[in-house]
Coordinates of C-alpha atoms and ligand atoms in Angstrom, one line a residue:
M615 CA 0.1 26.5 12.0
K616 CA 1.4 26.6 8.5
K617 CA -1.0 25.6 5.7
Y618 CA 0.2 23.9 2.5
K619 CA -0.8 24.1 -1.1
V620 CA -1.4 20.5 -2.0
A621 CA -1.6 18.7 -5.3
I622 CA -3.0 15.2 -5.9
V623 CA -1.8 13.6 -9.2
G624 CA -4.1 10.8 -10.4
A625 CA -6.9 12.3 -8.4
T626 CA -9.6 10.5 -10.4
G627 CA -8.2 7.0 -9.7
A628 CA -8.9 4.5 -7.0
V629 CA -6.0 5.6 -4.8
G630 CA -6.2 9.3 -5.8
R631 CA -9.8 9.5 -4.6
E632 CA -8.8 8.1 -1.2
M633 CA -5.8 10.5 -1.1
L634 CA -8.3 13.4 -1.3
R635 CA -10.4 11.9 1.4
C636 CA -7.4 11.3 3.6
V637 CA -6.0 14.8 3.2
I638 CA -9.3 16.3 4.4
Q639 CA -10.4 13.7 7.0
Y640 CA -7.0 13.2 8.6
H641 CA -6.5 17.0 8.9
F642 CA -3.5 17.5 6.6
P643 CA -3.2 21.3 7.0
F644 CA -4.1 22.5 3.5
E645 CA -4.5 26.0 2.1
S646 CA -5.6 24.6 -1.3
I647 CA -5.9 21.3 -3.1
K648 CA -5.3 21.0 -6.8
L649 CA -6.6 17.8 -8.4
L650 CA -4.6 16.6 -11.5
A651 CA -5.4 13.8 -13.9
S652 CA -5.2 13.2 -17.7
A653 CA -6.8 15.5 -20.3
R654 CA -9.7 13.0 -20.4
S655 CA -10.8 14.1 -16.9
A656 CA -10.0 17.9 -17.1
G657 CA -13.1 19.9 -16.1
K658 CA -14.7 17.0 -14.1
T659 CA -16.0 17.9 -10.7
I660 CA -15.1 15.8 -7.6
E661 CA -17.0 16.4 -4.3
Q662 CA -15.5 15.4 -0.9
D663 CA -16.7 16.3 2.6
G664 CA -18.9 19.2 1.2
L665 CA -16.0 20.7 -0.8
S666 CA -16.0 20.7 -4.6
F667 CA -12.9 20.5 -6.8
V668 CA -12.5 20.8 -10.6
V669 CA -9.9 18.4 -12.0
E670 CA -7.1 19.9 -14.1
E671 CA -4.9 18.3 -16.7
L672 CA -1.4 17.4 -15.5
T673 CA 1.2 19.4 -17.3
E674 CA 4.9 20.4 -16.8
N675 CA 3.6 23.7 -15.3
S676 CA 1.1 22.2 -12.8
F677 CA 3.4 22.6 -9.8
E678 CA 4.2 26.3 -9.7
G679 CA 3.5 27.4 -6.1
I680 CA 2.6 23.9 -4.9
D681 CA 4.3 22.8 -1.6
V682 CA 3.5 19.1 -1.5
A683 CA 2.2 16.7 -4.1
F684 CA 0.8 13.2 -3.6
W685 CA 1.3 11.0 -6.7
S686 CA -0.7 7.9 -7.9
A687 CA -1.0 8.1 -11.7
G688 CA 1.4 5.3 -12.6
G689 CA 5.2 5.0 -12.7
S690 CA 5.7 6.5 -16.1
I691 CA 3.8 9.6 -15.2
S692 CA 5.8 10.0 -12.0
E693 CA 9.0 9.4 -13.9
K694 CA 8.2 12.1 -16.5
F695 CA 6.6 14.8 -14.3
V696 CA 8.2 14.6 -10.8
P697 CA 11.4 16.3 -12.0
Y698 CA 9.3 19.3 -13.0
A699 CA 7.6 19.4 -9.6
I700 CA 11.0 19.2 -7.9
K701 CA 12.3 22.1 -10.0
A702 CA 9.2 24.1 -8.9
G703 CA 10.2 23.5 -5.2
C704 CA 7.5 20.9 -4.5
V705 CA 8.0 18.0 -2.1
N706 CA 6.7 14.8 -3.7
I707 CA 5.3 11.7 -2.0
D708 CA 5.1 9.1 -4.7
N709 CA 2.9 6.0 -4.5
T710 CA 4.1 4.4 -7.7
S711 CA 6.9 1.9 -7.9
H712 CA 9.2 4.1 -10.0
F713 CA 11.5 5.6 -7.3
R714 CA 11.1 3.0 -4.6
M715 CA 14.5 1.3 -4.9
D716 CA 16.4 4.4 -5.9
P717 CA 19.1 4.7 -3.2
N718 CA 18.6 8.5 -3.2
V719 CA 14.9 8.1 -2.3
P720 CA 13.7 7.1 1.2
L721 CA 11.0 4.4 1.2
V722 CA 8.9 5.1 4.2
V723 CA 6.3 3.6 6.5
P724 CA 6.1 6.2 9.3
E725 CA 5.9 3.7 12.2
C726 CA 8.8 1.7 10.9
N727 CA 11.5 4.2 9.5
S728 CA 10.5 7.8 9.8
E729 CA 14.1 8.7 10.5
D730 CA 14.7 8.1 6.7
L731 CA 12.6 11.1 5.9
K732 CA 15.5 13.3 7.1
W733 CA 17.6 12.6 4.0
H734 CA 15.0 13.1 1.3
K735 CA 15.9 15.2 -1.7
G736 CA 12.4 16.1 -2.9
I737 CA 10.9 12.6 -3.3
I738 CA 9.7 10.2 -0.7
A739 CA 8.5 6.8 -2.0
N740 CA 5.4 5.1 -0.6
P741 CA 6.1 1.3 -0.5
N742 CA 4.0 -1.3 -2.3
C743 CA 0.7 -2.0 -0.6
S744 CA 1.4 -5.6 0.3
T745 CA 4.8 -4.6 1.8
I746 CA 3.4 -1.8 3.9
Q747 CA 0.8 -3.9 5.9
M748 CA 3.4 -6.7 6.5
V749 CA 6.3 -4.5 7.7
S750 CA 3.9 -2.5 9.8
A751 CA 2.5 -5.6 11.5
L752 CA 5.9 -7.1 12.1
K753 CA 7.9 -4.1 13.2
R754 CA 7.7 -4.6 17.0
L755 CA 8.2 -8.3 16.7
D756 CA 11.4 -7.7 14.7
E757 CA 12.7 -5.3 17.4
E758 CA 12.0 -7.9 20.1
F759 CA 12.8 -11.2 18.4
D760 CA 15.0 -10.3 15.4
I761 CA 13.2 -11.7 12.3
E762 CA 15.5 -13.7 10.0
R763 CA 13.0 -14.9 7.5
I764 CA 9.5 -14.2 6.3
I765 CA 7.3 -16.5 4.2
V766 CA 4.2 -14.7 3.0
S767 CA 1.2 -15.6 0.8
T768 CA -1.0 -12.7 -0.2
Y769 CA -4.7 -12.6 -1.0
Q770 CA -5.0 -9.3 -2.9
A771 CA -8.1 -7.4 -3.9
V772 CA -8.9 -6.4 -7.5
S773 CA -8.8 -2.7 -6.6
G774 CA -5.1 -3.1 -6.5
A775 CA -5.5 -3.1 -10.3
G776 CA -7.3 0.3 -10.1
V777 CA -10.8 1.2 -11.1
A778 CA -10.6 -1.2 -14.1
G779 CA -9.9 -4.2 -11.8
M780 CA -13.0 -3.5 -9.7
R781 CA -15.2 -3.0 -12.9
E782 CA -13.9 -6.4 -14.2
L783 CA -14.8 -8.4 -11.1
N784 CA -18.3 -6.8 -10.9
D785 CA -19.0 -7.2 -14.7
Q786 CA -17.8 -10.8 -14.7
T787 CA -19.9 -11.7 -11.6
R788 CA -23.0 -10.1 -13.2
A789 CA -22.3 -12.0 -16.4
I790 CA -22.0 -15.4 -14.6
I791 CA -25.2 -14.9 -12.7
N792 CA -27.0 -13.9 -15.9
N793 CA -25.6 -16.8 -17.8
E794 CA -23.8 -14.4 -20.2
P795 CA -20.3 -14.7 -21.7
V796 CA -17.5 -13.6 -19.4
V797 CA -15.1 -11.0 -20.7
A798 CA -11.6 -10.8 -19.3
D799 CA -9.3 -8.0 -20.4
T800 CA -7.5 -6.5 -17.4
L801 CA -6.2 -9.2 -15.0
P802 CA -3.7 -10.5 -14.1
C803 CA -1.9 -7.6 -15.7
A804 CA -3.4 -5.2 -18.2
S805 CA -0.4 -5.0 -20.4
D806 CA 0.3 -8.7 -20.5
K807 CA -0.5 -11.2 -23.3
K808 CA -3.2 -13.2 -21.6
H809 CA -6.1 -12.3 -19.4
Y810 CA -8.0 -14.6 -17.0
Q811 CA -11.4 -14.6 -15.3
I812 CA -11.1 -13.4 -11.7
A813 CA -14.8 -13.9 -10.7
Y814 CA -15.0 -17.2 -8.7
N815 CA -11.3 -17.7 -9.2
C816 CA -7.8 -17.0 -7.8
I817 CA -4.9 -15.9 -10.1
P818 CA -1.4 -16.7 -8.9
Q819 CA 0.1 -13.7 -10.8
I820 CA 0.3 -10.0 -9.9
D821 CA 2.4 -7.9 -12.3
K822 CA 4.8 -9.5 -14.7
F823 CA 7.1 -12.5 -14.1
D824 CA 10.9 -12.4 -14.0
L825 CA 11.6 -15.5 -16.0
A826 CA 15.2 -15.6 -14.6
N827 CA 14.0 -16.3 -11.0
A828 CA 10.4 -17.3 -11.5
F829 CA 9.0 -14.7 -9.1
S830 CA 6.6 -11.9 -10.1
K831 CA 7.5 -8.2 -9.9
E832 CA 4.9 -7.9 -7.0
E833 CA 6.7 -10.7 -5.1
M834 CA 10.1 -9.1 -5.6
K835 CA 8.7 -5.7 -4.4
M836 CA 7.9 -7.4 -1.1
V837 CA 11.4 -9.0 -1.0
N838 CA 13.4 -5.8 -1.8
E839 CA 11.3 -3.2 -0.2
T840 CA 11.3 -5.0 3.2
K841 CA 15.1 -5.1 3.2
K842 CA 15.2 -1.3 2.4
I843 CA 12.6 -0.3 5.1
Y844 CA 14.0 -2.5 7.8
H845 CA 17.7 -1.7 6.9
K846 CA 18.7 -5.4 7.2
D847 CA 19.3 -8.3 5.0
I848 CA 16.1 -10.1 6.0
K849 CA 15.0 -13.1 3.9
V850 CA 11.6 -12.9 2.3
N851 CA 9.8 -15.4 0.2
A852 CA 6.5 -14.1 -1.2
T853 CA 3.6 -15.7 -3.3
C854 CA 1.2 -13.0 -4.5
V855 CA -2.3 -14.0 -5.5
R856 CA -5.2 -12.0 -6.9
V857 CA -8.5 -13.1 -5.3
P858 CA -12.1 -12.0 -6.1
V859 CA -12.3 -9.5 -3.3
L860 CA -13.2 -5.9 -4.2
R861 CA -11.1 -4.1 -1.6
G862 CA -8.7 -5.1 1.2
H863 CA -5.6 -7.3 1.0
S864 CA -5.1 -10.3 3.3
E865 CA -1.8 -12.0 4.0
S866 CA -0.7 -15.3 5.6
V867 CA 2.6 -14.4 7.2
Y868 CA 5.1 -16.9 8.8
I869 CA 8.2 -15.6 10.5
E870 CA 11.4 -17.2 11.8
T871 CA 13.3 -15.3 14.4
K872 CA 16.8 -15.3 15.9
K873 CA 15.5 -15.2 19.5
P874 CA 12.9 -17.8 20.7
I875 CA 9.3 -16.5 20.6
D876 CA 7.5 -15.7 23.9
I877 CA 3.9 -15.9 22.6
D878 CA 2.5 -13.8 25.5
K879 CA 5.1 -11.1 24.7
A880 CA 4.2 -11.3 21.0
F881 CA 0.5 -10.7 21.7
D882 CA 1.4 -7.8 24.0
L883 CA 3.6 -6.2 21.4
L884 CA 1.0 -6.6 18.7
A885 CA -1.6 -5.1 21.0
H886 CA 0.5 -2.0 21.5
S887 CA 2.0 -1.5 18.0
T888 CA 1.4 1.9 16.4
G889 CA -1.2 1.7 13.6
V890 CA -1.9 -2.0 14.3
E891 CA -5.0 -3.5 15.9
L892 CA -5.0 -7.0 17.3
V893 CA -8.3 -8.8 16.4
D894 CA -7.7 -12.3 17.8
D895 CA -10.3 -14.2 19.8
I896 CA -10.5 -17.7 18.2
A897 CA -12.7 -19.0 21.0
N898 CA -15.4 -16.7 19.7
Q899 CA -14.3 -17.0 16.0
I900 CA -13.0 -13.4 15.9
Y901 CA -10.2 -12.6 13.4
P902 CA -9.7 -9.8 10.8
M903 CA -11.5 -10.1 7.5
A904 CA -11.0 -7.7 4.6
I905 CA -14.7 -6.9 4.3
D906 CA -14.8 -5.6 7.9
H907 CA -12.0 -3.0 7.5
I908 CA -12.8 -1.1 4.3
G909 CA -11.9 2.6 4.7
S910 CA -9.8 2.1 7.8
E911 CA -6.2 3.4 8.1
K912 CA -5.1 0.6 10.4
V913 CA -3.4 -2.8 9.9
Y914 CA -5.4 -5.7 11.5
V915 CA -3.7 -8.8 12.9
G916 CA -5.2 -12.1 14.0
R917 CA -4.8 -15.9 14.0
V918 CA -1.4 -15.3 15.9
R919 CA 0.1 -18.7 16.8
K920 CA 3.5 -20.2 17.6
D921 CA 4.8 -22.8 15.2
L922 CA 4.2 -26.4 16.5
D923 CA 7.7 -27.6 15.7
N924 CA 9.9 -24.5 15.8
D925 CA 10.3 -22.4 18.9
H926 CA 11.6 -19.5 16.8
A927 CA 8.6 -19.3 14.4
L928 CA 5.2 -17.8 14.4
S929 CA 2.2 -17.4 12.0
M930 CA -0.3 -14.7 11.7
W931 CA -3.1 -13.3 9.4
V932 CA -2.7 -9.6 8.4
V933 CA -5.4 -7.5 6.8
A934 CA -5.5 -3.9 5.6
D935 CA -7.5 -1.7 3.2
Q936 CA -4.7 -1.5 0.6
L937 CA -6.1 1.7 -0.8
M938 CA -5.8 3.3 2.6
K939 CA -2.8 2.0 4.7
G940 CA -1.3 0.4 1.6
A941 CA -1.4 3.7 -0.4
A942 CA -3.4 6.9 0.3
Y943 CA -3.3 6.9 4.1
N944 CA 0.4 6.0 4.3
S945 CA 1.2 8.8 1.8
V946 CA -0.7 11.4 3.8
D947 CA 0.7 10.0 7.0
I948 CA 4.2 10.5 5.6
G949 CA 3.3 14.2 5.0
L950 CA 1.9 14.6 8.5
K951 CA 5.1 13.0 10.0
M952 CA 7.2 15.4 7.9
I953 CA 5.4 18.3 9.4
E954 CA 5.7 16.9 12.9
M955 CA 9.5 16.4 12.3
G956 CA 9.9 20.0 10.9
L957 CA 10.8 18.7 7.5
L958 CA 7.9 20.3 5.5
Ligands
LIG238 P1 -7.8 9.7 -15.8 O1 -9.0 9.3 -14.9 O2 -8.0 11.0 -16.3 O3 -7.4 8.6 -16.8 P2 -6.6 4.0 -11.6 O4 -5.4 3.1 -12.0 O5 -7.2 3.7 -10.3 O6 -7.7 3.9 -12.7 O7 -6.1 5.5 -11.6 C1 -5.2 6.0 -12.6 C2 -5.1 7.6 -12.3 O8 -4.0 8.1 -13.1 C3 -6.3 8.3 -12.8 O9 -6.5 9.4 -12.0 C4 -5.9 8.7 -14.2 O10 -6.6 9.8 -14.7 C5 -4.4 9.1 -14.0 N1 -3.7 9.1 -15.3 C6 -3.6 8.1 -16.2 N2 -2.9 8.6 -17.3 C7 -2.6 9.9 -17.0 C8 -1.9 10.9 -17.7 N3 -1.3 10.7 -18.9 N4 -1.7 12.1 -17.1 C9 -2.2 12.4 -15.9 N5 -2.9 11.4 -15.2 C10 -3.1 10.2 -15.7

């Protein structure tokens, strides 16, 4: 089997660390792994599964001889450096939002639209974390019942805001317990004007607002990316909320379908969906919770129930480790799928 020279860009970040773990633990066939980050991290050592790596500074020349690069260092970094990687002949799987809605770039969740990998031109975009777990959970239901509309509310962990988001929740919680002043300087959005306390709180803003339509950028990602992945004009209404959870996004998802819902069939489809695990036994108070699925590559679905008034509607609770299925694992899975399809 061919082995690949791999690079991970943003390797010191919350997602980058998981990308390294996924490359190794999910057996991506690597010959070498080059870890790239900013000049601040150059020379740092990162250990994973008994292997030791020295972080290098990302430069325009980092991609000579590299076959495939996984990117998670922010949109502006991908915008600037991916073209150099393409010139060097490297295939790029990008976890930032920069290329996602580019019509020349496939946006892929392998179990939903792997066929789109066939028309890539050197970049494959990894969707937003909240979108991935939702479209993965709903894929088989859409095939069977034809979803017309999704209404989703998210409960998103602070690790979605990187290492800084996790530090902020921990520091604020410690300050509250010790009766010290609470400092807020990262959430809801590091570059925005105001910051709010996340410890013991929920913040109904993730990313900046579009004042023209009153939705946040995160919400619009769920709207637009779902249409692109499903290749249909599906209606999506999203409310994205940051909650004081360290890791793992949860979503309350309501769907309306063209065909009436057969609830037994829905359970059966969810029990047999690729990458999805049904965790639903309310008689025994069993349902998915973020805290139970840290580090897992799967999407967990529970609280599945038909709407009381509408025969064409169903609600469910969807949980995933957004650093894994929502980012690192999905990226590595795209690479593995490309190898399987003879595209890498
Ligand atoms: P560094 O640790 O050197 O700053 P997170 O958002 O989880 O903190 O991760 C951001 C990732 O992006 C980190 O690996 C960070 O590296 C990397 N990064 C940030 N700025 C740059 C840059 N200018 N060049 C390369 N990597 C960068």
